[in-house]
């Protein structure tokens, strides 16, 4: 297998949050052969630096390349909320940007005594003072970053509220963190992580042609209704939430190289959302809020995204009888650091059917459950697909929606059928270890 | 004293690098190919996946490096708008003017490209370009600019949403063909078959009259006859429904002017002091006033439309002096296109007043319009009412319908489908195909 040369930069960035130093180490090809990448290799790196309580951000071999939706960055860490090792998928352009910045993995070690902002850019990293980011909401934070660093292409932001309620965001639509990535970053006193680069990434000779063929097949029987945010809500049976999303008046947004977008930008009247529009990316958060407030969801989801608070926790407040206005004032208080009288929110939700909280640790508890809750085989298949996608570095939502990707994705890493078989075996066993967390 | 060294043919000297006047005249004389290739971007379809940047960078650096691409995707997460910056291959590119080393060339197909051999990466082309389309590679410092991949752009080929399309304009301009046919048939009917009927025609209870002649008639006779008023209804209704379509499609004198304009495309220029479009209203008022004073329709004696309509056959030739007015006024076409219609025609003045009640308007679209890079609509408009300066500034010009003769040359010529007919009450900018919004 020669994918190590064509799909990785061969570099791991080690950031010492306690100091201002950082170093890079080479990514051993033996490590890649054994663990491939993504969540599996993250875990290996986590174990290696376990004493420093690291957060490992890792790409997969396909990340940044031409494979469909090769956008994924996976964060692996010990969750301060549960105490268990957890993976959180980070989408949009975070994964490719790590590779364009010249790295494959970023290991964030130790704790900083004062607030810091990390900027990984072109094979270098800087740790800047992060006091100015205290109490900033998402738009303000991005404006501050624009002033300081230009226009960073991607970011991971732990939110502006108390870590127990925060959800790490990678874009204006929030993220899929329900297991404490925000809290882990807050524990290390990291206010934001910006990643962008202009390096080049090599690719396989046939990757583009193969990818176009796969994308063509994927889109062949796809209807308009299945595309976008509402398409996912339909698939997971959240009819009430799906009805709150207009089928017209939307613009679908995609992560890097994704042919079937699952995010939508809704141009709702300003009175409903409090802004010019809302980017919807967190399916479960939206569904949880829509259950309680219907069309009023836009105002709340916008406020949640801006503050970096988990919408499911907010939905729990609504379920307890707290009014929308009170919720908004709670969020405003939390951003200002006033936590008095703010209730704690249950962030579990009941979306995953028979899966326990521990079962959800391997994917961060935020991905839409694209399976039949009554069908054990369907759940197992979904878990395997999600884990494989998180190893390969492609979007787990797309991988779960299109079973044809099971065979198509490994083909990017294999030159012949023998290699493909071996890859299939490796992937299968690695997916198992990712799911069980061993 | 030593003799100055002779210039060797294979050495580029400073003299060679200076822009010369000849180069500028080259642009002025440059004849665009009939079907100029260009890329169309549909923001309504774009999901911001960045595939265009990825594949474009392959051509510049042979690796996946969006920072090195010649197309730049701007994503506005707040407003949900994506916008692509790429070279529009302007008809008169400012980058060519600005390049001190003459590294930018425009080939016979209309494709503007940078000759990397001569480029010194000064970036003046980026500053000169209204869209900053020549992009500096932040890694290598090189200036990259779209060259349409030699005519088969990779970004268009691989865009999963088909948001980018390559156009070469229209193969057949059917409006032009239809207009010339209608004009020729109208000329035949009004001048050679129904001689003199444009001015006044009566068959039983049905009568037709020229509206300007009718106004003069009322002034001369100082009586308002209801049948005379109703005789002008046909033209009044036509103008309210379709604008000054009479001027663009039916008027026999307009046909003569268009024929002359086609035969003599180069214009001498019209004196500035005569460039007032209000003059025609003055002439209309004068004609009505003179008719009242003299007791007959005074302007009709010299009206080029009426004279032409009465000229065919022995009757017409007997009025030699009257007929002399036609070539005299038609000669204005040598100075400026439709100069008579723009500044003097009182018939046009009456119709222009009626268009205030008109139902239609022509709009030049905001997003699909290429504005500064194209301005073909402004070039072909015979009435000179499309503001080229606004287009150069990237603003959609408003078309004054009272001056528009509805010839539809702008609609016919626009290769991007940006010029459209709309109802007066519709929004100014035509909708983008595929985009749905509040």
JSON list of C-alpha atoms in Angstrom, two decimals, chain B residues 21 33 37 40 70 93 100 102 112 121 125 139 172 175 177 182 191 194 198 233 256 261 267 287 308 355 363 365:
[
{"chain": "B", "resi": 21, "resn": "UNK", "atom": "CA", "xyz": [0.93, 52.80, -27.28]},
{"chain": "B", "resi": 33, "resn": "UNK", "atom": "CA", "xyz": [-14.71, 36.29, -31.54]},
{"chain": "B", "resi": 37, "resn": "UNK", "atom": "CA", "xyz": [-16.09, 31.41, -24.11]},
{"chain": "B", "resi": 40, "resn": "UNK", "atom": "CA", "xyz": [-21.11, 31.24, -15.68]},
{"chain": "B", "resi": 70, "resn": "UNK", "atom": "CA", "xyz": [-7.25, 30.44, -10.13]},
{"chain": "B", "resi": 93, "resn": "UNK", "atom": "CA", "xyz": [-9.08, 43.59, -20.02]},
{"chain": "B", "resi": 100, "resn": "UNK", "atom": "CA", "xyz": [4.30, 46.30, -17.31]},
{"chain": "B", "resi": 102, "resn": "UNK", "atom": "CA", "xyz": [3.17, 42.43, -21.29]},
{"chain": "B", "resi": 112, "resn": "UNK", "atom": "CA", "xyz": [-6.91, 36.07, -21.44]},
{"chain": "B", "resi": 121, "resn": "UNK", "atom": "CA", "xyz": [4.68, 38.72, -10.08]},
{"chain": "B", "resi": 125, "resn": "UNK", "atom": "CA", "xyz": [-2.94, 43.03, -12.75]},
{"chain": "B", "resi": 139, "resn": "UNK", "atom": "CA", "xyz": [2.67, 29.67, -1.16]},
{"chain": "B", "resi": 172, "resn": "UNK", "atom": "CA", "xyz": [-28.23, 31.81, -33.43]},
{"chain": "B", "resi": 175, "resn": "UNK", "atom": "CA", "xyz": [-34.59, 37.96, -32.05]},
{"chain": "B", "resi": 177, "resn": "UNK", "atom": "CA", "xyz": [-33.61, 37.57, -37.36]},
{"chain": "B", "resi": 182, "resn": "UNK", "atom": "CA", "xyz": [-40.74, 42.23, -39.16]},
{"chain": "B", "resi": 191, "resn": "UNK", "atom": "CA", "xyz": [-44.36, 52.21, -47.73]},
{"chain": "B", "resi": 194, "resn": "UNK", "atom": "CA", "xyz": [-50.65, 50.55, -48.11]},
{"chain": "B", "resi": 198, "resn": "UNK", "atom": "CA", "xyz": [-49.61, 55.28, -41.46]},
{"chain": "B", "resi": 233, "resn": "UNK", "atom": "CA", "xyz": [-55.92, 53.77, -30.01]},
{"chain": "B", "resi": 256, "resn": "UNK", "atom": "CA", "xyz": [-34.01, 52.83, -43.04]},
{"chain": "B", "resi": 261, "resn": "UNK", "atom": "CA", "xyz": [-26.35, 51.86, -39.50]},
{"chain": "B", "resi": 267, "resn": "UNK", "atom": "CA", "xyz": [-19.90, 56.65, -36.42]},
{"chain": "B", "resi": 287, "resn": "UNK", "atom": "CA", "xyz": [-45.21, 71.08, -33.94]},
{"chain": "B", "resi": 308, "resn": "UNK", "atom": "CA", "xyz": [-41.51, 57.86, -46.46]},
{"chain": "B", "resi": 355, "resn": "UNK", "atom": "CA", "xyz": [-44.61, 54.26, -21.89]},
{"chain": "B", "resi": 363, "resn": "UNK", "atom": "CA", "xyz": [-33.79, 44.61, -16.60]},
{"chain": "B", "resi": 365, "resn": "UNK", "atom": "CA", "xyz": [-29.59, 41.10, -14.06]}
]
